PDB file of C-alpha atoms in Angstrom:
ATOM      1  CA  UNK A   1     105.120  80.642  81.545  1.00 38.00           C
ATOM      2  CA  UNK A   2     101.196  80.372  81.819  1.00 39.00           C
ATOM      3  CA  UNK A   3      99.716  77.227  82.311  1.00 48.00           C
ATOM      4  CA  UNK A   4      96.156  78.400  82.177  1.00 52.00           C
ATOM      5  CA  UNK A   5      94.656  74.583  81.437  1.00 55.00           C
ATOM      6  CA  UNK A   6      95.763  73.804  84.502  1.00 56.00           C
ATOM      7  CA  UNK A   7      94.828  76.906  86.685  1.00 61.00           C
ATOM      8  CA  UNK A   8      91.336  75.094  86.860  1.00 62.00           C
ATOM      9  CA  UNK A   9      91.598  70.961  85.759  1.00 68.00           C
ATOM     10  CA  UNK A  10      88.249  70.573  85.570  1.00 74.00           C
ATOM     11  CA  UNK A  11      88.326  71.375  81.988  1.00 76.00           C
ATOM     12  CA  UNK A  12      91.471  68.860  81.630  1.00 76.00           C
ATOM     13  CA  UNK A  13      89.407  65.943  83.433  1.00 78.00           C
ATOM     14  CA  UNK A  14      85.896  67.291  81.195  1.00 83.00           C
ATOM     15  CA  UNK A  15      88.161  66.466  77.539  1.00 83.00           C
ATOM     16  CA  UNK A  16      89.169  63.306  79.236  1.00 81.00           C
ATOM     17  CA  UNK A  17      85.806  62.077  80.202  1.00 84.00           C
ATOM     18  CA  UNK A  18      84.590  63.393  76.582  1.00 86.00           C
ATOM     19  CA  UNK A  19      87.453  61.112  75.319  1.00 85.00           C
ATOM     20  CA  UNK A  20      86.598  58.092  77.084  1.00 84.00           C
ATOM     21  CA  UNK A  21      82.798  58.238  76.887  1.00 87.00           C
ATOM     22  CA  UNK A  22      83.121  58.542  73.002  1.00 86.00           C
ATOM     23  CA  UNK A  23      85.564  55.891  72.805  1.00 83.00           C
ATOM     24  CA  UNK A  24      83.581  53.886  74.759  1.00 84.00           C
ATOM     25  CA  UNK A  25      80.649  54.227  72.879  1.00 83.00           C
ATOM     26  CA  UNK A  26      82.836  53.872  69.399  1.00 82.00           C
ATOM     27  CA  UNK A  27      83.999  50.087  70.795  1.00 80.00           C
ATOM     28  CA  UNK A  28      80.306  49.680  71.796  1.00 81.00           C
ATOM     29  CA  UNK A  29      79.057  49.854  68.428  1.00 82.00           C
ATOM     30  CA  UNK A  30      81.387  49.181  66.252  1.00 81.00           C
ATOM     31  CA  UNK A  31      81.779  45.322  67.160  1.00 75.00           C
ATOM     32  CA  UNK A  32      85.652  45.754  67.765  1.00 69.00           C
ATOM     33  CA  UNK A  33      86.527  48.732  65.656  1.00 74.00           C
ATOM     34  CA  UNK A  34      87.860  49.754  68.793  1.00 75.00           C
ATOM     35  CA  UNK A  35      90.414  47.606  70.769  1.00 79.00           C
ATOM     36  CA  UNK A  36      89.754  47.428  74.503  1.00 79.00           C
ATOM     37  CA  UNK A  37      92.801  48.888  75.123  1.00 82.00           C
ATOM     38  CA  UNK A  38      91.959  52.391  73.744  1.00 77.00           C
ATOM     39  CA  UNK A  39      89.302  52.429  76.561  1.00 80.00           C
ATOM     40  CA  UNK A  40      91.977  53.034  79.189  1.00 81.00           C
ATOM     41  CA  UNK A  41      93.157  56.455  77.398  1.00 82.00           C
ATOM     42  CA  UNK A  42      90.226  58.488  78.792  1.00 81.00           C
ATOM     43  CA  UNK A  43      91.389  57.422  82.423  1.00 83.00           C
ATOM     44  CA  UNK A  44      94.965  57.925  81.791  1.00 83.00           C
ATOM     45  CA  UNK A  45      94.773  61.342  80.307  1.00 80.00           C
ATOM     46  CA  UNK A  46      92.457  62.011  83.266  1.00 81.00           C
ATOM     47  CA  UNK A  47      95.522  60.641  85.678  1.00 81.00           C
ATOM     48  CA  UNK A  48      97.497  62.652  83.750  1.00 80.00           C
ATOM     49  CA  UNK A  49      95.500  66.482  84.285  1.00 74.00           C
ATOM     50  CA  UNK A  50      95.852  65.490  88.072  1.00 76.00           C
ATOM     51  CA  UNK A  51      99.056  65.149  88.113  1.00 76.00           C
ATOM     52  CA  UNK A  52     100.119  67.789  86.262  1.00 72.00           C
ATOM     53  CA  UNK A  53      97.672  70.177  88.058  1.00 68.00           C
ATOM     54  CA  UNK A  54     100.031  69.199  91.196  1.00 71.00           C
ATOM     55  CA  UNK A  55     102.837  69.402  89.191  1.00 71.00           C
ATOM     56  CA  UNK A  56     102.423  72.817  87.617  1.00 72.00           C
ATOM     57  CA  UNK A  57     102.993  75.891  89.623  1.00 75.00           C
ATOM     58  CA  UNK A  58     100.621  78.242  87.462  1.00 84.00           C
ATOM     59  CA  UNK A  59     100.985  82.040  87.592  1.00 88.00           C
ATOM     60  CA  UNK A  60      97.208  82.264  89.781  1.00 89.00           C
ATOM     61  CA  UNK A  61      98.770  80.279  92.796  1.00 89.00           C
ATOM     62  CA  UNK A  62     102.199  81.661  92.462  1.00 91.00           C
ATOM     63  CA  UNK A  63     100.590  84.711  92.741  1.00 94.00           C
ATOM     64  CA  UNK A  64      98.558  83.214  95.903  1.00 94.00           C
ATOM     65  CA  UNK A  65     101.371  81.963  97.487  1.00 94.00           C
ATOM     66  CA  UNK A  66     103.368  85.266  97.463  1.00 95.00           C
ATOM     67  CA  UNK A  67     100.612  87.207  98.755  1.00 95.00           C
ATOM     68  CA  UNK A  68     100.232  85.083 101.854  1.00 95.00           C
ATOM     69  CA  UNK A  69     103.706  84.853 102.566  1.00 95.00           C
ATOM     70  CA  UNK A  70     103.727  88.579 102.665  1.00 94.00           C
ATOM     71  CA  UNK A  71     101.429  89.092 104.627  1.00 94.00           C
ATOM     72  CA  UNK A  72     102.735  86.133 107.171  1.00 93.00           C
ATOM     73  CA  UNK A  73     105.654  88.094 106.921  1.00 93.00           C
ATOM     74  CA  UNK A  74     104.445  91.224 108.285  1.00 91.00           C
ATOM     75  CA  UNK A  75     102.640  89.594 110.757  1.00 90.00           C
ATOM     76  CA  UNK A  76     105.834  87.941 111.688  1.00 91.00           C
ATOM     77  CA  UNK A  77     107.757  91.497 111.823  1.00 89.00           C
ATOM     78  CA  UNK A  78     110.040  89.983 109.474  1.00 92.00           C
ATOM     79  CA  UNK A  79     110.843  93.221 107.553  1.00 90.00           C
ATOM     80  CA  UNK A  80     114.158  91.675 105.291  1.00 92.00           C
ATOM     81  CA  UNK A  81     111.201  88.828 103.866  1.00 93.00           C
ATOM     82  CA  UNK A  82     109.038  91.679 103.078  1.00 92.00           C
ATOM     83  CA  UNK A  83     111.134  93.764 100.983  1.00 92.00           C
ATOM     84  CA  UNK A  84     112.570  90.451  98.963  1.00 91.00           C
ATOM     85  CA  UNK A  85     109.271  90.040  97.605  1.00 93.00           C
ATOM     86  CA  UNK A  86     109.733  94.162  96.631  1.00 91.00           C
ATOM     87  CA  UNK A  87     110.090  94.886  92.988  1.00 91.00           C
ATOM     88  CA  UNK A  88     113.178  97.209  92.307  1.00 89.00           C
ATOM     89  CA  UNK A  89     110.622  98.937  89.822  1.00 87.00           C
ATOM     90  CA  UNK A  90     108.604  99.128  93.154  1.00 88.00           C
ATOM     91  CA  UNK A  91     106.662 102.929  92.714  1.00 82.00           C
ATOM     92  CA  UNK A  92     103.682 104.384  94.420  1.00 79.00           C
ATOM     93  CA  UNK A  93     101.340 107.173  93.598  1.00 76.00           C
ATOM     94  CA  UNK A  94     103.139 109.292  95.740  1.00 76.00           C
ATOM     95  CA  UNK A  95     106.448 108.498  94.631  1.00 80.00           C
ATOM     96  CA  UNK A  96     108.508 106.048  96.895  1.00 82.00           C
ATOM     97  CA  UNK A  97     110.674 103.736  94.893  1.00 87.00           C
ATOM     98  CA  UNK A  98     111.740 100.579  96.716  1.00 88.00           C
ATOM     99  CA  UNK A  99     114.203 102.080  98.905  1.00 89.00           C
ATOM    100  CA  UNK A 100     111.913 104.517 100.418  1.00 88.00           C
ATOM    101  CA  UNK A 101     109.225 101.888 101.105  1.00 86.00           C
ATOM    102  CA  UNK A 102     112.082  99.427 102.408  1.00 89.00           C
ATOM    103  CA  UNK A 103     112.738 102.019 105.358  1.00 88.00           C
ATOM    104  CA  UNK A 104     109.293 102.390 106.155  1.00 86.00           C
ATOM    105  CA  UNK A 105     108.757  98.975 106.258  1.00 87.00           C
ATOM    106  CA  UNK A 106     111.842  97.931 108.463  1.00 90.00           C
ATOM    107  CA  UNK A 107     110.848 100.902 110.785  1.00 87.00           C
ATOM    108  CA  UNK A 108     107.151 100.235 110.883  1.00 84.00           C
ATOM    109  CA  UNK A 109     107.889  96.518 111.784  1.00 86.00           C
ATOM    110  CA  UNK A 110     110.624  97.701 114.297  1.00 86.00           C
ATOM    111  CA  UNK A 111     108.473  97.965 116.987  1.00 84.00           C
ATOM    112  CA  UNK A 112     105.317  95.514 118.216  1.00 84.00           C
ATOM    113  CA  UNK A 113     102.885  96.035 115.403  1.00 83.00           C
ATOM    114  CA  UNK A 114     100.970  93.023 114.476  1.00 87.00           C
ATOM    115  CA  UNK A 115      99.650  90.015 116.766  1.00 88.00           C
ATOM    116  CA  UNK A 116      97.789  88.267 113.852  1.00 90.00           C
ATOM    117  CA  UNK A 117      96.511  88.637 110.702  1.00 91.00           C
ATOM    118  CA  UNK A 118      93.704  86.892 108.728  1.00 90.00           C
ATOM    119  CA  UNK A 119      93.264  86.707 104.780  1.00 91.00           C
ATOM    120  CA  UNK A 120      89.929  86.424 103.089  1.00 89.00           C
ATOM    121  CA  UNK A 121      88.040  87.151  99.934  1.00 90.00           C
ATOM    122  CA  UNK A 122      91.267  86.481  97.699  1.00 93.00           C
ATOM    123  CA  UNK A 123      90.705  86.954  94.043  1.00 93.00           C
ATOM    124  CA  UNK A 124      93.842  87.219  91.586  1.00 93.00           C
ATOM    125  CA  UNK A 125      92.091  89.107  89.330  1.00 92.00           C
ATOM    126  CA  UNK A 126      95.041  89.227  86.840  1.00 92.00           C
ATOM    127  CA  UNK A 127      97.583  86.252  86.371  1.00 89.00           C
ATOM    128  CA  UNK A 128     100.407  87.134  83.203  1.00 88.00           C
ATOM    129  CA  UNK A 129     103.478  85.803  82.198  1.00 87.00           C
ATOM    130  CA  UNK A 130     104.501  89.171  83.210  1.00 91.00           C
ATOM    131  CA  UNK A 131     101.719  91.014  85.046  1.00 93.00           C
ATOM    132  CA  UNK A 132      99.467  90.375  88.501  1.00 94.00           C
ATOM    133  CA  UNK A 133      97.064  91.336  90.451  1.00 95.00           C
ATOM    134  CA  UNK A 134      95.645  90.305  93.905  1.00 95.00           C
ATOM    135  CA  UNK A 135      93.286  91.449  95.779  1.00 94.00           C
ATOM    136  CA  UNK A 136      92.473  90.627  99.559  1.00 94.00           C
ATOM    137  CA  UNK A 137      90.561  91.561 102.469  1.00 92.00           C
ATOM    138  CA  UNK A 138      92.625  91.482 105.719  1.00 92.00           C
ATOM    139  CA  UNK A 139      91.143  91.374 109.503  1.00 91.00           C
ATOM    140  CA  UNK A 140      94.453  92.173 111.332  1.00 89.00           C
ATOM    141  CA  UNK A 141      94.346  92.260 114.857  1.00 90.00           C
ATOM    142  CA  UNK A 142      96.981  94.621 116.501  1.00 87.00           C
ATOM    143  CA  UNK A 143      99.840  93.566 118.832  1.00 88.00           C
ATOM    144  CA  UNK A 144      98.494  95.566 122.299  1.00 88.00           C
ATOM    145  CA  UNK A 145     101.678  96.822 122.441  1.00 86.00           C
ATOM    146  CA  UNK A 146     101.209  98.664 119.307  1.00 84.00           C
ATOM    147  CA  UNK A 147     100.824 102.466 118.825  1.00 80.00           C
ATOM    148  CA  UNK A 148      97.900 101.852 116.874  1.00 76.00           C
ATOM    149  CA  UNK A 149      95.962  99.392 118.791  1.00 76.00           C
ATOM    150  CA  UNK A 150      93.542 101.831 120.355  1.00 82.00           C
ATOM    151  CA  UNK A 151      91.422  99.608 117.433  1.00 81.00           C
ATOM    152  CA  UNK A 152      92.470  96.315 118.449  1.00 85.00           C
ATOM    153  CA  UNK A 153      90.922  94.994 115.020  1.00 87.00           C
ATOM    154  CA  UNK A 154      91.017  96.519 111.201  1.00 84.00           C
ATOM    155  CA  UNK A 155      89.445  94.822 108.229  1.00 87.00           C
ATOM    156  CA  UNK A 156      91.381  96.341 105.065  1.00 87.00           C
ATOM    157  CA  UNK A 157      90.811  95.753 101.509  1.00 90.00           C
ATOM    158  CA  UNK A 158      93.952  95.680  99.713  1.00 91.00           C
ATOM    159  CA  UNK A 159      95.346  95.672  95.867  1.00 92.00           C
ATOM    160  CA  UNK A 160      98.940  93.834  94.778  1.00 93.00           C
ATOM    161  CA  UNK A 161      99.797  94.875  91.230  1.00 92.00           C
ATOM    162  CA  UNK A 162     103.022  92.417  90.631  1.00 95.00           C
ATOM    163  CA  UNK A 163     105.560  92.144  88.142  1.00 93.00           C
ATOM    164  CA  UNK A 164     108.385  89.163  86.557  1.00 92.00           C
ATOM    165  CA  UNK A 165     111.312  89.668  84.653  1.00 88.00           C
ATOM    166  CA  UNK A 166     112.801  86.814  83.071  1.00 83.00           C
ATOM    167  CA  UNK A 167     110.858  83.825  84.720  1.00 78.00           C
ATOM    168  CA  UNK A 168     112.346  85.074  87.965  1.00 87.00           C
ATOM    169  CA  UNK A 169     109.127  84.813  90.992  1.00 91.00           C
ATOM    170  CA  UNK A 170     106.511  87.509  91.046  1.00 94.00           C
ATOM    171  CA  UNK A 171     107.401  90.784  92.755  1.00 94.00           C
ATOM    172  CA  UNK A 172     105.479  93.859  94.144  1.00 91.00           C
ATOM    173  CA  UNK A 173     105.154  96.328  91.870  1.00 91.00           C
ATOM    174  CA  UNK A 174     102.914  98.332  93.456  1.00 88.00           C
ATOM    175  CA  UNK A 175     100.699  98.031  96.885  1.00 87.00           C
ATOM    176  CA  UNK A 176      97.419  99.890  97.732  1.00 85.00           C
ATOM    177  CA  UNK A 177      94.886 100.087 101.028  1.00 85.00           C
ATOM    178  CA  UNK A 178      91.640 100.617  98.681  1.00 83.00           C
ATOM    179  CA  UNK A 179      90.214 100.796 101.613  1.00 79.00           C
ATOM    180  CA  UNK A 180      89.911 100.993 105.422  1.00 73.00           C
ATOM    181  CA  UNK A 181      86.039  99.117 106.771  1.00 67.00           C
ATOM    182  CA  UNK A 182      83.430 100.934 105.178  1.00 50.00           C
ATOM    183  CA  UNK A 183      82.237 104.087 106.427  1.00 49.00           C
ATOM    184  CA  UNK A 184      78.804 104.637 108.781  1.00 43.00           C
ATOM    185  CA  UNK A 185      76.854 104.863 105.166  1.00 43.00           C
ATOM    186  CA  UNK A 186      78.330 102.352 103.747  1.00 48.00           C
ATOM    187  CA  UNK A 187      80.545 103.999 101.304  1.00 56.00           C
ATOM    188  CA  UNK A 188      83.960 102.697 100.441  1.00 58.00           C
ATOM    189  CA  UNK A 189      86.978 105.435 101.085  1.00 63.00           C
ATOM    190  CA  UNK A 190      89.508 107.062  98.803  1.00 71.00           C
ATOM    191  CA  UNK A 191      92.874 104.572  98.135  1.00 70.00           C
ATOM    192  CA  UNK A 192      94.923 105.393 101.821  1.00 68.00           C
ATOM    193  CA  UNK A 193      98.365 105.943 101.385  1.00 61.00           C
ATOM    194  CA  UNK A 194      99.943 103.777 104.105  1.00 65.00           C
ATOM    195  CA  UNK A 195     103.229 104.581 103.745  1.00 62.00           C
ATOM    196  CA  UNK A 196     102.786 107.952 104.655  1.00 55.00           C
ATOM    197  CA  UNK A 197     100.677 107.740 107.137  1.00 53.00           C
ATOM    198  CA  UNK A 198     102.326 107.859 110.256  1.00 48.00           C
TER     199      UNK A 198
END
């Protein structure tokens, strides 16, 4: 379910100060029109926005939350969290369904891979009852062990296209590298398919 007045509750606690400063100004000129009482209902609805906003789990920081377990996950080398948050309608460009990518991922994360990694620049750019997308830049700094850490530091920009079915949590539906630090000119590269690169 979207709960899209509360994805930002500044809007919420706007209508409530609307509320109360026209009630207030209703009681001031009316000489009683308005009980006192009725003043309190722009604070309480304003009480009420807050609490709701930490209440509500919307779809925008479900979506959040997902994404930086994830990637905490990988981190962590915890390949069985990684694939739960795997859609079984998982399916990349190049064709791996879920299964595929599952192997990949428990033998990527086999072996020392990944000593830390740091989100920024996260923007859900879609947030559905049904649909998502995330994207991310990540600085990930490679365990030394690592076959890969002749870099010892990448900055990738990634996409997360997720999917629900039946109010269950989101799911990965799709993942893509967009791309790997900008080139010498400045030029972002071509999508890279991680999952095949070995």
């Amino acid at each position: 379910m979207a709960y899209h007045l509360f994805d930002n509750p500044r809007l919420g606690l706007l209508i409530a100060l609307l509320i109360g400063i026209v009630l207030f100004l209703a009681w001031s000129f009316t000489n009683g029109w308005i009980k006192k009482p009725y003043l309190l209902v722009g604070p309480i609805l304003a009480g009420l926005f807050v609490l709701l906003d930490v209440v509500v789990e919307t779809n925008r920081e479900q979506l959040e939350d997902i994404t930086y377990r994830i990637i905490q996950a990988i981190e962590d080398e915890n390949a069985p969290e990684v694939i739960t948050h795997i859609s079984n309608n998982f399916l990349l460009d190049n064709g791996f369904d879920k299964m595929m990518a599952a192997r990949i991922i428990e033998t990527k994360l086999a072996k020392p891979l990944i000593a830390n990694n740091n989100i920024s620049n996260l923007h859900v750019t879609k947030a559905e009852n049904t649909t998502g997308q995330v994207e991310f830049k990540l600085t990930t700094t490679l365990d030394p062990k690592s076959r890969y850490a002749i870099i010892p530091v990448l900055t990738t920009f990634w996409r997360f296209d997720y999917m629900r079915l039946n109010d269950q949590p989101f799911k990965v539906r799709n993942m893509t590298m967009l791309w790997l630090i900008p080139g010498l000119a400045g030029q972002k590269q071509k999508p890279i398919d991680v999952f095949k690169y070995r």
